[in-house]
XYZ file of C-alpha atoms in Angstrom:
353
model
C -14.937 4.538 17.274
C -12.902 4.147 14.108
C -13.533 6.050 10.934
C -15.975 4.423 8.542
C -14.859 5.471 5.088
C -17.163 2.921 3.490
C -20.176 4.963 4.651
C -18.982 8.063 2.882
C -17.371 10.193 5.618
C -14.702 11.411 3.191
C -15.529 15.134 2.777
C -14.386 15.044 -0.842
C -16.461 12.079 -1.999
C -19.452 14.137 -3.150
C -17.190 16.331 -5.278
C -15.630 13.272 -6.921
C -19.019 11.737 -7.584
C -20.339 14.940 -9.177
C -17.169 15.201 -11.279
C -17.586 11.624 -12.526
C -21.200 12.269 -13.445
C -20.206 15.380 -15.399
C -17.357 13.504 -17.084
C -19.719 10.719 -18.117
C -22.316 13.109 -19.550
C -19.729 15.098 -21.486
C -17.994 12.006 -22.895
C -21.283 10.464 -24.025
C -22.309 13.748 -25.625
C -19.063 13.936 -27.569
C -19.250 10.270 -28.552
C -22.772 10.796 -29.891
C -22.464 14.081 -31.740
C -18.838 15.284 -31.810
C -16.493 12.276 -32.011
C -13.899 14.358 -33.817
C -13.255 16.197 -30.544
C -12.228 12.953 -28.814
C -8.788 11.404 -29.116
C -6.980 8.422 -27.619
C -5.266 10.431 -24.885
C -8.472 12.072 -23.645
C -10.441 8.815 -23.572
C -7.657 6.939 -21.812
C -7.456 9.631 -19.127
C -11.214 9.472 -18.631
C -11.136 5.681 -18.335
C -8.151 5.624 -15.971
C -9.807 8.185 -13.700
C -12.938 6.053 -13.476
C -10.921 2.866 -12.984
C -9.093 4.362 -10.006
C -12.339 5.487 -8.384
C -13.961 2.101 -9.078
C -11.449 0.542 -6.655
C -11.549 3.244 -3.996
C -12.629 2.832 -0.361
C -15.887 4.825 -0.419
C -18.804 2.519 -1.286
C -20.911 5.157 -3.041
C -17.921 6.505 -4.972
C -17.092 3.022 -6.264
C -20.705 2.559 -7.340
C -20.802 5.855 -9.261
C -17.482 5.041 -10.951
C -18.500 1.519 -11.999
C -21.904 2.656 -13.231
C -20.173 5.327 -15.321
C -17.596 2.844 -16.573
C -20.172 0.312 -17.769
C -22.242 3.018 -19.450
C -19.201 4.089 -21.457
C -18.446 0.495 -22.434
C -21.909 -0.224 -23.860
C -22.909 3.168 -25.228
C -24.238 3.385 -28.783
C -22.664 4.695 -30.891
C -19.513 3.210 -29.304
C -17.141 5.522 -27.471
C -13.935 5.422 -29.542
C -10.381 4.820 -28.306
C -11.270 2.950 -25.082
C -8.126 0.941 -24.189
C -8.761 -2.830 -23.930
C -12.417 -2.294 -24.838
C -13.162 -5.950 -25.575
C -11.373 -7.163 -22.456
C -13.371 -4.715 -20.360
C -16.650 -5.916 -21.883
C -15.612 -9.475 -21.059
C -14.927 -8.562 -17.411
C -18.030 -6.391 -17.074
C -20.452 -8.607 -18.971
C -23.537 -6.510 -19.665
C -26.177 -9.004 -18.583
C -24.275 -10.157 -15.507
C -23.460 -6.661 -14.268
C -26.953 -5.204 -14.667
C -28.062 -6.858 -11.439
C -24.926 -6.085 -9.396
C -25.024 -3.594 -6.540
C -21.693 -1.859 -7.123
C -21.627 -0.286 -3.657
C -21.182 -3.733 -2.084
C -17.467 -4.498 -1.743
C -18.051 -8.243 -2.051
C -19.562 -7.703 -5.514
C -17.382 -4.945 -6.950
C -13.777 -5.814 -6.063
C -13.645 -9.288 -7.670
C -14.453 -7.643 -11.013
C -12.673 -4.293 -10.753
C -9.544 -6.006 -9.431
C -9.199 -7.902 -12.711
C -8.173 -4.646 -14.387
C -4.715 -5.165 -12.840
C -4.047 -7.551 -15.749
C -4.628 -4.831 -18.370
C -1.501 -2.665 -18.850
C -3.375 0.605 -19.423
C -5.287 0.179 -16.170
C -2.779 -1.521 -13.853
C -1.519 1.717 -12.268
C -4.916 3.359 -11.564
C -6.365 0.041 -10.363
C -3.561 -0.442 -7.849
C -3.750 3.210 -6.786
C -7.442 2.810 -5.971
C -7.056 -0.636 -4.410
C -4.243 0.531 -2.148
C -6.597 3.092 -0.628
C -9.090 0.294 0.059
C -6.591 -2.250 1.399
C -5.157 0.384 3.731
C -8.441 1.824 5.014
C -10.279 1.273 8.316
C -13.457 -0.425 7.082
C -13.201 -4.160 7.747
C -15.331 -5.410 4.852
C -13.588 -3.112 2.360
C -10.166 -4.283 3.552
C -11.244 -7.922 3.432
C -12.659 -7.953 -0.100
C -10.132 -5.598 -1.669
C -7.226 -7.596 -0.193
C -8.613 -10.977 -1.216
C -9.379 -9.731 -4.740
C -5.925 -8.193 -5.061
C -4.222 -11.437 -4.038
C -6.500 -13.552 -6.223
C -5.841 -11.420 -9.304
C -2.060 -11.584 -8.741
C -1.965 -15.261 -7.786
C -0.324 -16.508 -10.978
C 1.839 -13.490 -11.714
C 5.053 -15.017 -10.348
C 5.030 -17.689 -13.082
C 5.468 -15.041 -15.781
C 8.651 -13.005 -15.488
C 7.515 -10.192 -17.792
C 4.204 -9.737 -15.948
C 5.857 -9.739 -12.524
C 8.532 -7.289 -13.620
C 5.905 -4.989 -15.134
C 3.897 -5.054 -11.903
C 7.038 -4.391 -9.831
C 7.787 -1.365 -12.020
C 4.207 -0.074 -11.553
C 4.500 -0.368 -7.760
C 7.856 1.425 -7.708
C 6.628 4.177 -10.043
C 3.567 4.736 -7.874
C 5.697 4.944 -4.729
C 8.066 7.482 -6.295
C 5.237 9.538 -7.813
C 3.528 9.963 -4.433
C 6.561 9.883 -2.125
C 5.529 13.022 -0.244
C 1.799 12.285 -0.156
C 1.051 10.545 3.139
C -2.554 9.826 2.099
C -1.227 7.621 -0.702
C 1.998 6.226 0.750
C 0.608 5.026 4.101
C -2.036 2.736 2.517
C 0.409 1.753 -0.240
C 2.789 0.518 2.459
C -0.045 -1.513 3.999
C -0.717 -2.981 0.539
C 2.974 -3.790 0.077
C 2.921 -5.616 3.410
C -0.048 -7.709 2.248
C 1.660 -8.539 -1.066
C 5.084 -9.301 0.420
C 3.739 -11.405 3.287
C 1.697 -13.465 0.813
C 4.665 -14.250 -1.428
C 3.633 -12.195 -4.470
C 7.196 -10.957 -4.998
C 9.071 -14.128 -3.991
C 10.025 -14.853 -7.606
C 12.074 -11.643 -7.683
C 14.870 -13.810 -6.238
C 14.629 -16.209 -9.171
C 14.431 -13.440 -11.764
C 17.078 -11.329 -10.014
C 14.836 -8.278 -10.178
C 16.062 -5.383 -7.986
C 12.559 -4.826 -6.560
C 13.440 -5.698 -2.909
C 16.422 -3.327 -2.946
C 14.388 -0.539 -4.544
C 11.583 -1.005 -2.012
C 14.099 -0.956 0.838
C 15.496 2.391 -0.345
C 12.035 3.936 -0.585
C 10.731 2.502 2.690
C 13.831 3.642 4.559
C 12.916 7.214 3.657
C 9.289 6.661 4.715
C 10.383 5.181 8.044
C 11.957 8.539 8.912
C 8.614 10.302 8.644
C 6.910 12.013 11.568
C 3.614 10.666 10.169
C 2.802 7.802 12.520
C 0.740 5.699 10.090
C 3.530 5.806 7.526
C 6.247 4.956 10.038
C 4.323 2.013 11.516
C 3.538 0.606 8.070
C 7.208 1.019 7.118
C 8.157 -1.229 10.052
C 5.947 -4.007 8.688
C 7.465 -3.791 5.197
C 11.033 -3.713 6.511
C 10.309 -6.940 8.391
C 8.822 -8.466 5.220
C 12.057 -7.657 3.374
C 14.044 -9.896 5.738
C 12.994 -12.778 3.457
C 15.269 -11.423 0.709
C 19.001 -12.131 1.205
C 20.095 -9.070 -0.808
C 18.469 -6.655 1.652
C 18.306 -8.737 4.843
C 21.274 -7.110 6.602
C 20.321 -3.590 5.503
C 16.764 -4.128 6.697
C 17.938 -5.438 10.069
C 20.138 -2.359 10.500
C 17.212 -0.050 9.842
C 14.955 -2.104 12.126
C 17.542 -1.843 14.918
C 17.349 1.962 14.687
C 13.549 1.879 14.858
C 13.725 -0.370 17.908
C 14.955 2.673 19.835
C 12.688 5.203 18.109
C 11.431 8.219 20.128
C 7.812 7.066 19.759
C 6.958 4.158 22.091
C 4.344 2.868 19.681
C 6.986 2.517 16.947
C 9.340 0.659 19.299
C 6.561 -1.692 20.359
C 5.452 -2.374 16.776
C 9.055 -2.961 15.684
C 9.711 -5.480 18.467
C 6.445 -7.324 17.794
C 6.894 -7.504 14.035
C 10.525 -8.542 14.244
C 9.614 -11.260 16.762
C 6.869 -12.587 14.488
C 9.109 -12.531 11.410
C 11.991 -14.330 13.113
C 9.604 -16.912 14.589
C 8.006 -17.489 11.159
C 11.102 -17.743 8.958
C 13.793 -20.030 10.333
C 16.629 -18.558 8.269
C 16.570 -14.979 9.599
C 18.847 -15.646 12.596
C 21.189 -18.461 13.512
C 19.944 -21.352 15.609
C 22.515 -20.631 18.336
C 21.052 -17.195 19.106
C 17.414 -17.838 18.147
C 16.028 -18.141 21.691
C 18.065 -15.212 23.015
C 16.857 -12.925 20.235
C 13.207 -13.836 20.781
C 13.616 -13.386 24.525
C 14.996 -9.847 24.142
C 12.142 -8.919 21.819
C 9.393 -10.378 23.996
C 10.581 -9.742 27.545
C 11.253 -6.005 27.449
C 8.783 -3.071 27.740
C 9.442 -1.618 24.275
C 6.225 0.387 24.478
C 7.127 2.120 27.745
C 6.462 5.852 27.792
C 10.079 6.836 28.204
C 13.091 5.461 26.373
C 14.697 3.779 29.326
C 18.484 3.309 29.225
C 17.823 -0.395 29.753
C 16.014 -0.550 26.407
C 19.035 0.853 24.636
C 21.218 -1.766 26.289
C 18.845 -4.516 25.195
C 18.729 -3.163 21.651
C 22.525 -3.076 21.554
C 22.677 -6.625 22.898
C 20.321 -7.677 20.114
C 22.600 -6.054 17.546
C 25.501 -8.030 18.957
C 23.600 -11.310 18.634
C 22.623 -10.471 15.051
C 26.126 -9.363 14.066
C 24.997 -5.791 13.421
C 26.856 -2.567 14.206
C 25.361 -0.658 17.115
C 23.537 2.392 15.728
C 25.504 5.550 16.447
C 24.298 9.077 17.135
C 24.988 9.944 13.493
C 22.414 7.332 12.438
C 19.589 9.280 14.087
C 16.793 9.924 11.659
C 15.344 13.320 10.819
C 12.178 12.206 12.598
C 14.127 11.533 15.786
C 15.752 14.961 15.615
C 12.391 16.606 15.025
C 10.886 14.777 17.978
C 13.765 15.745 20.230
C 13.382 19.398 19.280
C 9.604 19.665 19.106
C 8.229 17.298 21.741
C 9.016 17.946 25.356
C 7.422 14.704 26.490
C 5.452 11.680 25.371
C 2.359 13.252 26.880
C 2.709 16.103 24.428
C 2.820 13.591 21.591
C -0.342 11.920 22.854
C -2.110 15.262 23.148
C -1.170 16.186 19.589
C -1.822 13.015 17.637
C -3.576 10.473 19.800
C -0.568 8.155 19.877
């Protein structure tokens, strides 16, 4: 069966929960008897740490974080320097939240997700939510995704808010570029946001977000980490909606269509088919049926990269007006696979794919 993060199978969750409890006790002690030892930077770091954990995928961890957060908000004497203190008290109304079971995703995410609108907490909120949106627990994915989309629903109508959020996403991606545990779920979150039109207004505002995302995702798509590569395929297909990166994205997708891993080839063909079938301006009407036929009628997930698949990929490039990928366009992942994996069976034995 699949992993059930929501039930607490993360080996580090107990350490995080104990750390949050200690952080709460120490902060309340200082706020009560030694406020001079607190400053704005320390309190903001405490709050941001709790905010991130309050959106994470482990049910019990979220509950500990939100309980700690609300205790800090309503402590007497007040904890000084809490960013957006009044806004937080409005979101986490004392009477309303006293009866909430914070470990239930349906109850916690609609409130904790609202912190995306507060500049000091946007980054840690998204960092925690990305872990939840990209996890394996169905209810956590469902409620974190719906809350994320609901909280960002009106963002496209305000250029400054959208641009700020775009900058947060890009900063987060760059900060964690080499951390697969962060980037893989962040890519899943990007797919959810892009496929639901959250960034569509970037065209209107001429924000370089699609181009920046393309550059970052291209690097991720060269990874030997399967989760990251598969999620990169989805985002590259989402980017086909944006004229500025459409051709570049198609070029990268054409390389992935003949990737060494059959699962990547299969995912690429399926996602490209779905994208082209959904958006009528990706390919010309004269080649529409031929393109869909190539993507649907060939065994892209076959265990070996058959020469016929390469011919079909090249034919697809011709229909789309793309250059045929050359040997020099091979990714580092492809070179690694060629050197390290003698067969697809070896890959299956190693990673389950």
